[in-house]
């Protein structure tokens, strides 16, 4: 069930990134086929966040189903308490065709993640978009060419503290 | 006769064209003013600040003032003190998921207690409750004593601690950051949430206004006697943006359904936002029913008693409108004056948790506590209400 949920979540975000190309105007670089999206290596990742064990998950099968995406690398991590997945963190790198600094592009990406209208909040110097999914809270933020999506179980007690810790991650 | 009339017709036509042109230019100006204001809001809401939110509600019983004074480090870290009619009532500190609360006047606790209807409205969650915390409807049932619901046996409950003016810390009890479809938040229920939500409220007011214009005392449309707000001081660098309210709906007007369209807050709202250096420094609002009593009398073909003051008549009119509105499932009109002032924008503001706290669940308070504790919170809130009612004079 956990693996299914992770796969499902990965597919949702990958689809969002594929559609995000709609906001792009006059891009000269072609989108990346899903099969060509590489695994993103993030150095200096801590072994855990707030006591939740951080482990990479394989989402290559889901990515392969996406015909065209505006990312060229992606990693999905599970954050587990014992064996239970409390949260997932997806880090994606946009390809050269994505207009990542354009607010319109960012809004288009954010609008396609989650089931509710995103709300913008400020945490320290970071702008984070908050939305919700089924029984989960979703936080989305951009850092340089990277997109972070943190999804936490709705019954997890420290989602904001976890988010603040996750904001410290630098790819 | 024709020769004499022709020049007058031409002059009249020119006049109309000029008026039309001015009208169009006014439209452009309003759009620019609105854009500038929205940009100022975006600039300001990103910044740390200290704030003072003051709301004076007018009803048939008189005027009641609530102040919320606080500081905001960022959207997940803030502290606030609530005072009612000048008397401190409540302190609240939020740091990410943690929430600390103490009542300086425990007799006022009932206003902040969890409502008995919904039990699925905890706090926490990153931006609300997600949409999967449903624990169904819960009725209080038999309200236990204060030490009962949610308390560890042998230790005082949050309600008991709060009743003795002590700090209670709920490590995962922070309020939902914003009102969502799942949060049952009516203006006035939670003054801290109202203060923290002030910018979103102003954005909604912009959407509900006919247009936003820059304050111009020389405008042909400006009426000094209808302006309740202060004029920016000359050379202060402060720009004031005024919201133009829509006309009242006609009695025959219906919305999408069969219901008559009842006047809404937007029809009575006067709002001005003061901006300096592209940042909002103050918001002022007056829900001014008095100035529309004549219109109300005409639209609803009624006569107000001549022996009452305008303030009394306004309170009576709003009460009558609210009977209809609540019957239609709409929020009541809150006849109020509101002022939201911001200072220390962008300065190094830090929020520290109080040190003399006792851990406990704050789910007995509305929109606070872990969602999983909400059902117990309903019970505990009911017990507090029952005790208050049992007290002599309660």
XYZ file of C-alpha atoms in Angstrom:
565
model
C 0.000 0.000 0.000
C 2.833 2.365 0.904
C 4.675 1.700 -2.331
C 1.456 2.221 -4.287
C 0.856 5.512 -2.535
C 4.396 6.680 -3.230
C 4.122 5.711 -6.888
C 0.788 7.462 -7.164
C 2.181 10.623 -5.607
C 5.221 10.596 -7.873
C 3.008 10.256 -10.913
C 0.856 13.183 -9.832
C 3.810 15.524 -9.528
C 5.406 14.304 -12.729
C 2.134 14.974 -14.536
C 2.019 18.431 -13.037
C 5.513 19.125 -14.273
C 4.573 17.920 -17.714
C 1.589 20.237 -17.834
C 3.565 23.108 -16.423
C 4.886 23.612 -19.914
C 1.556 25.244 -20.760
C 2.740 28.385 -19.031
C 5.912 28.554 -20.986
C 5.966 31.039 -23.792
C 8.463 30.996 -26.619
C 10.649 28.326 -25.055
C 13.415 27.322 -27.370
C 14.333 24.099 -25.623
C 12.269 20.960 -26.126
C 10.723 19.244 -23.107
C 12.482 16.215 -21.717
C 10.870 12.814 -22.335
C 9.983 11.101 -19.057
C 12.322 8.217 -19.830
C 15.230 10.638 -20.065
C 14.630 12.204 -16.662
C 17.574 11.247 -14.467
C 17.766 10.538 -10.805
C 18.748 13.679 -8.970
C 21.675 13.278 -6.642
C 21.524 15.560 -3.633
C 24.723 15.762 -1.677
C 24.809 16.368 2.070
C 21.307 15.078 2.655
C 20.866 14.324 6.347
C 20.006 10.707 7.248
C 16.833 11.930 8.906
C 14.648 14.977 9.220
C 13.146 15.563 12.642
C 13.736 11.909 13.469
C 12.072 10.659 10.278
C 14.374 8.387 8.288
C 15.043 9.775 4.840
C 15.304 7.156 2.078
C 15.287 7.481 -1.725
C 12.426 5.795 -3.575
C 12.423 4.520 -7.113
C 9.857 6.308 -9.296
C 11.467 5.634 -12.671
C 8.526 3.474 -13.827
C 6.063 6.320 -13.194
C 8.332 8.847 -14.848
C 8.731 6.655 -17.921
C 4.987 6.951 -18.531
C 5.210 10.750 -18.839
C 5.698 11.670 -22.505
C 7.207 15.106 -21.932
C 8.263 16.954 -18.809
C 9.970 20.216 -17.992
C 12.329 18.585 -15.550
C 15.506 16.728 -16.342
C 16.194 15.178 -12.944
C 14.065 14.073 -10.030
C 14.317 12.299 -6.724
C 11.621 11.143 -4.368
C 12.371 10.473 -0.724
C 10.223 8.840 1.872
C 10.354 10.028 5.465
C 9.460 7.177 7.769
C 8.783 6.698 11.416
C 9.592 3.026 11.902
C 8.096 1.623 8.686
C 5.259 4.084 8.366
C 5.662 6.785 5.719
C 4.901 10.086 7.459
C 5.954 12.288 4.558
C 7.497 12.332 1.110
C 9.865 14.882 -0.304
C 10.257 15.266 -4.031
C 13.056 17.351 -5.436
C 13.003 18.082 -9.160
C 15.334 20.081 -11.364
C 13.741 22.042 -14.173
C 15.293 21.731 -17.594
C 16.647 24.678 -19.540
C 13.319 25.276 -21.294
C 11.433 26.034 -18.110
C 11.008 29.683 -17.256
C 11.491 29.020 -13.546
C 11.817 32.610 -12.453
C 8.530 33.668 -14.017
C 5.774 33.959 -11.439
C 3.257 32.748 -14.014
C 5.222 29.548 -14.581
C 5.525 28.948 -10.846
C 1.836 29.537 -10.279
C 0.975 27.125 -13.074
C 3.143 24.440 -11.484
C 1.731 25.075 -8.016
C -1.853 25.179 -9.227
C -1.526 21.667 -10.571
C -0.316 20.172 -7.318
C -2.837 19.370 -4.621
C -6.585 19.477 -4.418
C -7.188 22.940 -2.992
C -6.298 26.468 -4.035
C -2.722 27.105 -2.911
C -2.053 29.672 -0.206
C 1.215 31.530 -0.040
C 3.059 31.802 3.257
C 6.403 33.180 4.277
C 8.783 31.126 6.393
C 11.957 33.007 7.130
C 13.136 34.199 3.739
C 11.297 31.493 1.790
C 7.970 31.677 0.044
C 6.028 28.451 0.357
C 2.792 27.475 -1.339
C 0.476 25.382 0.802
C -2.175 23.098 -0.515
C -3.831 19.874 0.520
C -4.267 16.405 -0.886
C -6.236 13.435 0.315
C -5.344 13.107 3.986
C -2.160 15.074 3.427
C -0.804 18.585 3.628
C 1.386 19.635 0.730
C 4.024 22.360 0.752
C 5.695 23.512 -2.463
C 8.668 25.818 -2.857
C 11.225 26.807 -5.455
C 14.949 27.177 -4.955
C 17.008 28.226 -7.981
C 16.113 25.676 -10.702
C 14.749 23.202 -8.187
C 11.231 22.435 -7.127
C 10.525 20.914 -3.727
C 7.281 19.202 -2.835
C 6.809 18.032 0.740
C 3.685 15.981 1.384
C 2.923 15.069 4.999
C 0.229 12.855 6.439
C -2.608 14.920 7.850
C -2.237 13.143 11.191
C 1.469 13.906 11.502
C 2.002 16.143 14.531
C 4.874 18.329 13.376
C 4.291 19.253 9.735
C 5.420 22.866 10.090
C 8.587 22.033 11.988
C 9.356 19.387 9.358
C 8.751 21.920 6.606
C 11.110 24.401 8.216
C 13.800 21.704 8.437
C 13.198 20.684 4.817
C 13.646 24.294 3.712
C 17.264 24.038 4.851
C 18.026 21.394 2.195
C 20.153 22.774 -0.614
C 20.665 20.608 -3.704
C -35.674 78.562 -33.229
C -33.689 75.724 -34.842
C -30.707 77.999 -35.363
C -30.754 78.995 -31.677
C -31.105 75.380 -30.428
C -28.276 73.892 -32.499
C -25.321 75.429 -30.583
C -26.842 74.294 -27.276
C -27.217 70.765 -28.605
C -23.585 70.848 -29.702
C -22.454 72.114 -26.289
C -24.499 69.449 -24.530
C -23.021 66.768 -26.797
C -19.493 68.051 -26.099
C -20.273 68.001 -22.397
C -21.391 64.398 -22.627
C -18.269 63.437 -24.543
C -16.057 65.131 -21.953
C -17.892 63.407 -19.144
C -17.579 60.118 -21.002
C -13.870 60.608 -21.542
C -13.337 61.519 -17.897
C -15.322 58.491 -16.904
C -13.095 56.242 -18.980
C -9.947 57.825 -17.610
C -11.265 57.270 -14.120
C -11.636 53.577 -14.928
C -7.971 53.383 -15.941
C -6.926 55.260 -12.792
C -8.897 52.897 -10.576
C -7.243 49.907 -12.195
C -3.797 51.375 -11.638
C -4.627 52.249 -8.033
C -5.833 48.721 -7.424
C -2.669 47.264 -8.946
C -0.496 49.517 -6.806
C -2.435 48.573 -3.715
C -2.264 44.840 -4.416
C 1.477 45.167 -4.988
C 1.845 47.000 -1.665
C -0.055 44.193 0.059
C 2.220 41.587 -1.528
C 5.276 43.585 -0.460
C 4.050 43.934 3.110
C 2.723 40.483 3.881
C 6.205 39.055 3.334
C 7.667 41.154 6.127
C 8.035 40.628 9.836
C 6.103 43.231 11.777
C 4.451 44.361 14.940
C 0.748 45.011 14.625
C -2.276 46.387 16.387
C -5.715 45.233 15.285
C -8.643 47.053 16.836
C -12.253 46.162 16.260
C -15.192 48.038 17.735
C -18.492 46.280 17.231
C -21.736 48.240 17.446
C -24.920 46.424 18.349
C -28.095 47.064 20.312
C -26.237 46.462 23.578
C -23.696 49.182 22.794
C -20.076 49.221 21.654
C -17.516 46.493 22.388
C -13.845 46.905 21.617
C -11.405 44.079 20.999
C -7.693 44.727 20.497
C -5.104 42.289 19.272
C -1.537 43.438 19.690
C 1.293 41.259 18.518
C 4.383 40.573 16.544
C 4.967 38.376 13.537
C 8.308 36.782 12.773
C 6.848 34.867 9.840
C 3.591 33.112 9.044
C 4.316 30.222 11.420
C 5.831 32.239 14.256
C 3.910 34.985 15.999
C 2.581 36.084 19.330
C -0.475 38.071 20.215
C -2.334 39.523 23.173
C -6.086 39.965 23.054
C -7.771 42.668 25.140
C -11.483 43.321 25.449
C -12.656 46.815 26.312
C -9.096 47.592 27.340
C -8.726 44.600 29.661
C -6.150 41.916 28.706
C -7.813 38.564 28.140
C -5.525 36.135 26.359
C -1.892 35.630 25.366
C -1.018 33.291 22.531
C 2.367 32.287 21.137
C 2.784 30.150 18.040
C 6.075 28.689 16.914
C 5.637 26.294 14.018
C 3.516 23.427 15.396
C 3.705 24.511 19.020
C 1.070 26.678 20.638
C 1.195 28.270 24.084
C -1.873 29.973 25.556
C -2.744 31.619 28.834
C -5.883 33.449 29.875
C -5.241 36.660 31.751
C -8.973 36.844 32.323
C -10.233 33.245 32.511
C -13.827 34.479 32.792
C -13.594 35.348 29.086
C -12.563 31.829 28.068
C -15.988 30.870 26.767
C -15.619 33.055 23.658
C -12.623 30.972 22.595
C -13.956 27.506 23.381
C -14.414 24.898 20.702
C -17.897 24.917 19.286
C -19.898 21.774 19.918
C -20.950 21.201 16.303
C -17.849 20.022 14.491
C -15.156 17.906 16.029
C -12.956 17.667 12.970
C -11.510 21.109 13.257
C -8.194 20.918 14.988
C -5.324 23.210 14.396
C -1.928 22.215 13.038
C -1.531 20.733 9.599
C 0.669 22.818 7.377
C -2.030 24.955 5.897
C -5.201 23.645 7.394
C -6.438 20.186 8.047
C -5.754 18.512 4.782
C -9.071 17.075 3.888
C -8.948 13.789 5.565
C -9.305 14.374 9.269
C -12.967 13.845 9.395
C -13.987 12.393 12.677
C -17.607 13.055 12.015
C -19.990 15.093 14.028
C -19.622 14.829 17.734
C -22.074 15.851 20.345
C -20.763 16.733 23.751
C -22.866 14.130 25.441
C -22.286 14.025 29.153
C -19.811 16.707 29.987
C -17.386 15.471 32.562
C -15.576 17.550 35.094
C -12.672 19.739 34.031
C -10.130 17.111 34.869
C -11.884 14.581 32.675
C -11.618 14.975 28.945
C -8.169 14.845 27.486
C -6.279 15.012 30.769
C -3.732 12.572 32.116
C -5.116 11.032 35.341
C -3.751 12.823 38.389
C -2.596 15.875 36.432
C -4.539 19.075 35.945
C -6.269 19.429 32.586
C -5.640 22.306 30.212
C -8.954 23.836 31.293
C -7.903 23.785 34.940
C -4.529 25.290 34.139
C -6.047 27.970 31.950
C -8.556 28.832 34.663
C -5.640 29.687 36.949
C -3.975 32.005 34.437
C -1.137 29.590 33.716
C 0.517 28.962 30.380
C -0.436 25.732 28.603
C 1.810 24.453 25.849
C 0.442 22.141 23.191
C 3.466 20.976 21.162
C 1.303 20.192 18.124
C -1.650 22.492 18.696
C -0.918 25.490 16.482
C -4.018 26.939 14.801
C -4.674 26.231 11.153
C -2.741 28.892 9.370
C -5.635 30.129 7.358
C -9.316 29.617 7.044
C -10.010 26.780 4.640
C -13.170 25.096 3.498
C -12.808 22.882 6.561
C -12.441 25.682 9.085
C -15.633 27.185 10.323
C -14.354 30.702 10.841
C -16.721 33.613 11.055
C -15.399 37.131 11.456
C -15.225 37.943 15.157
C -15.073 34.350 16.403
C -11.311 34.404 16.716
C -9.813 37.900 16.884
C -6.237 36.608 16.560
C -7.131 34.737 13.380
C -8.922 37.866 12.132
C -5.810 39.939 12.755
C -3.530 37.361 11.124
C -5.920 37.128 8.173
C -6.167 40.903 7.710
C -4.443 41.052 4.326
C -6.596 38.275 2.892
C -9.610 40.190 4.222
C -8.451 43.358 2.452
C -7.953 41.392 -0.779
C -11.519 40.119 -0.503
C -12.703 43.672 0.132
C -10.901 44.820 -3.030
C -12.707 42.104 -4.969
C -16.033 43.174 -3.479
C -15.562 46.897 -4.088
C -16.806 48.635 -7.217
C -13.327 50.070 -7.595
C -10.296 51.253 -5.697
C -9.239 54.868 -6.113
C -6.428 56.952 -4.779
C -7.671 59.460 -2.233
C -8.204 62.807 -3.919
C -10.062 65.488 -1.951
C -10.428 67.510 -5.162
C -12.226 64.738 -7.020
C -15.770 65.624 -8.061
C -16.926 62.379 -6.473
C -15.319 62.987 -3.076
C -17.680 63.841 -0.194
C -15.875 65.013 2.894
C -18.962 64.583 5.067
C -19.124 60.896 4.092
C -15.451 60.234 4.758
C -14.854 58.723 8.221
C -11.104 58.285 7.843
C -8.181 60.659 8.443
C -6.496 62.427 5.563
C -2.791 61.621 5.096
C -0.637 64.437 6.425
C 0.881 66.657 3.725
C 4.400 65.606 2.649
C 4.146 62.447 4.766
C 4.701 60.221 1.752
C 1.544 58.338 2.655
C -0.908 57.419 -0.101
C -4.451 56.514 0.827
C -6.475 54.109 -1.268
C -10.248 54.250 -0.916
C -12.702 51.468 -1.731
C -15.921 52.395 -3.456
C -18.859 50.351 -2.230
C -21.612 49.026 -4.508
C -25.197 50.228 -4.395
C -27.685 48.271 -2.327
C -29.479 45.484 -4.177
C -33.092 46.098 -5.111
C -35.793 44.291 -3.172
C -36.862 42.457 -6.334
C -33.345 41.246 -7.078
C -32.714 37.524 -6.747
C -29.455 35.681 -7.070
C -29.028 32.301 -8.722
C -31.824 30.825 -6.624
C -35.238 31.945 -5.506
C -33.910 33.843 -2.494
C -34.040 37.599 -2.402
C -30.569 39.147 -2.521
C -30.032 40.646 0.890
C -27.576 43.466 1.461
C -24.124 42.213 2.298
C -21.182 43.664 4.223
C -19.794 44.946 0.923
C -22.773 47.287 0.509
C -21.966 49.078 3.765
C -18.190 48.882 3.777
C -16.036 51.970 3.786
C -12.393 51.010 3.670
C -9.169 52.906 3.202
C -5.646 51.519 3.075
C -2.645 53.717 3.838
C 0.567 52.941 1.981
C 4.028 54.358 2.509
C 7.169 53.340 0.611
C 5.097 50.729 -1.248
C 4.149 49.051 2.034
C 0.841 48.985 3.819
C 1.031 50.783 7.154
C -2.637 50.953 8.071
C -6.055 49.609 7.103
C -9.261 51.270 8.263
C -12.741 49.920 7.796
C -16.171 51.138 8.819
C -19.257 49.067 8.160
C -21.428 52.123 7.847
C -25.112 51.257 7.897
C -26.229 54.662 9.170
C -25.358 56.351 5.889
C -27.569 53.909 3.993
C -30.637 53.951 6.237
C -32.504 56.153 3.787
C -31.720 53.771 0.918
C -32.774 50.785 3.007
C -36.083 52.482 3.866
C -36.762 53.181 0.181
C -35.733 49.760 -1.119
C -37.695 47.831 1.486
C -40.560 50.328 1.524
C -40.382 50.801 5.249
C -40.216 53.668 7.703
C -37.794 53.850 10.588
C -39.098 55.379 13.828
C -38.270 59.070 13.986
C -37.620 59.091 17.734
C -34.519 56.879 17.585
C -30.935 57.881 16.941
C -29.287 56.844 13.683
C -26.982 54.496 15.581
C -29.968 52.727 17.157
C -31.759 52.500 13.817
C -28.666 51.050 12.169
C -28.431 48.385 14.876
C -32.116 47.536 14.415
C -31.743 47.388 10.619
C -28.683 45.131 10.780
C -30.390 42.840 13.246
C -33.344 42.493 10.873
C -31.085 41.894 7.881
C -29.087 39.313 9.811
C -32.229 37.336 10.591
C -32.740 36.944 6.847
C -29.078 36.372 6.116
C -28.537 33.666 8.716
C -31.813 32.061 7.636
C -30.329 31.856 4.139
C -27.137 30.343 5.538
C -25.047 33.474 5.038
C -22.671 35.107 7.489
C -24.271 37.930 9.462
C -23.218 41.511 8.807
C -20.846 42.640 11.541
C -21.353 46.364 12.102
C -17.890 47.391 13.118
C -15.015 49.805 12.921
C -11.699 48.087 12.293
C -8.197 49.452 12.286
C -5.113 47.393 11.504
C -1.780 49.173 11.975
C 1.625 47.799 11.140
C 5.030 48.869 12.422
C 8.622 47.615 12.450
C 8.155 46.146 8.978
C 11.032 43.891 7.989
C 12.904 44.298 11.265
C 14.558 41.473 13.159
C 11.544 40.305 15.149
C 11.914 37.036 17.080
C 9.193 35.002 18.726
C 10.216 33.042 21.812
C 8.055 30.512 23.583
C 7.329 31.264 27.234
C 9.398 29.134 29.598
C 6.937 28.620 32.454
C 4.548 26.374 30.557
C 2.767 23.122 31.371
C 2.140 20.699 28.545
C -1.445 19.901 27.721
C -3.916 19.626 24.881
C -5.431 22.932 23.773
C -8.061 21.224 21.657
C -10.750 22.677 23.899
C -10.117 25.983 22.117
C -11.657 26.630 18.712
C -9.405 25.864 15.747
C -6.569 24.827 18.054
C -5.049 21.563 19.230
C -4.201 18.402 17.332
C -6.981 17.254 15.000
C -6.841 13.887 16.747
C -7.708 15.599 20.061
C -10.693 17.485 18.653
C -13.351 15.108 19.956
C -11.928 15.322 23.478
C -11.679 19.076 23.035
C -15.409 19.273 22.423
C -16.050 17.409 25.669
C -13.654 19.553 27.633
C -15.120 22.759 26.203
C -18.610 21.552 27.113
C -17.428 20.851 30.663
C -15.997 24.378 30.947
C -19.269 25.851 29.692
C -21.267 23.706 32.119
C -19.114 24.827 35.053
C -19.400 28.468 34.039
C -23.176 28.119 33.799
C -23.361 26.434 37.217
C -21.439 29.241 38.902
C -23.568 31.836 40.703
C -24.288 34.563 38.181
C -22.805 32.363 35.424
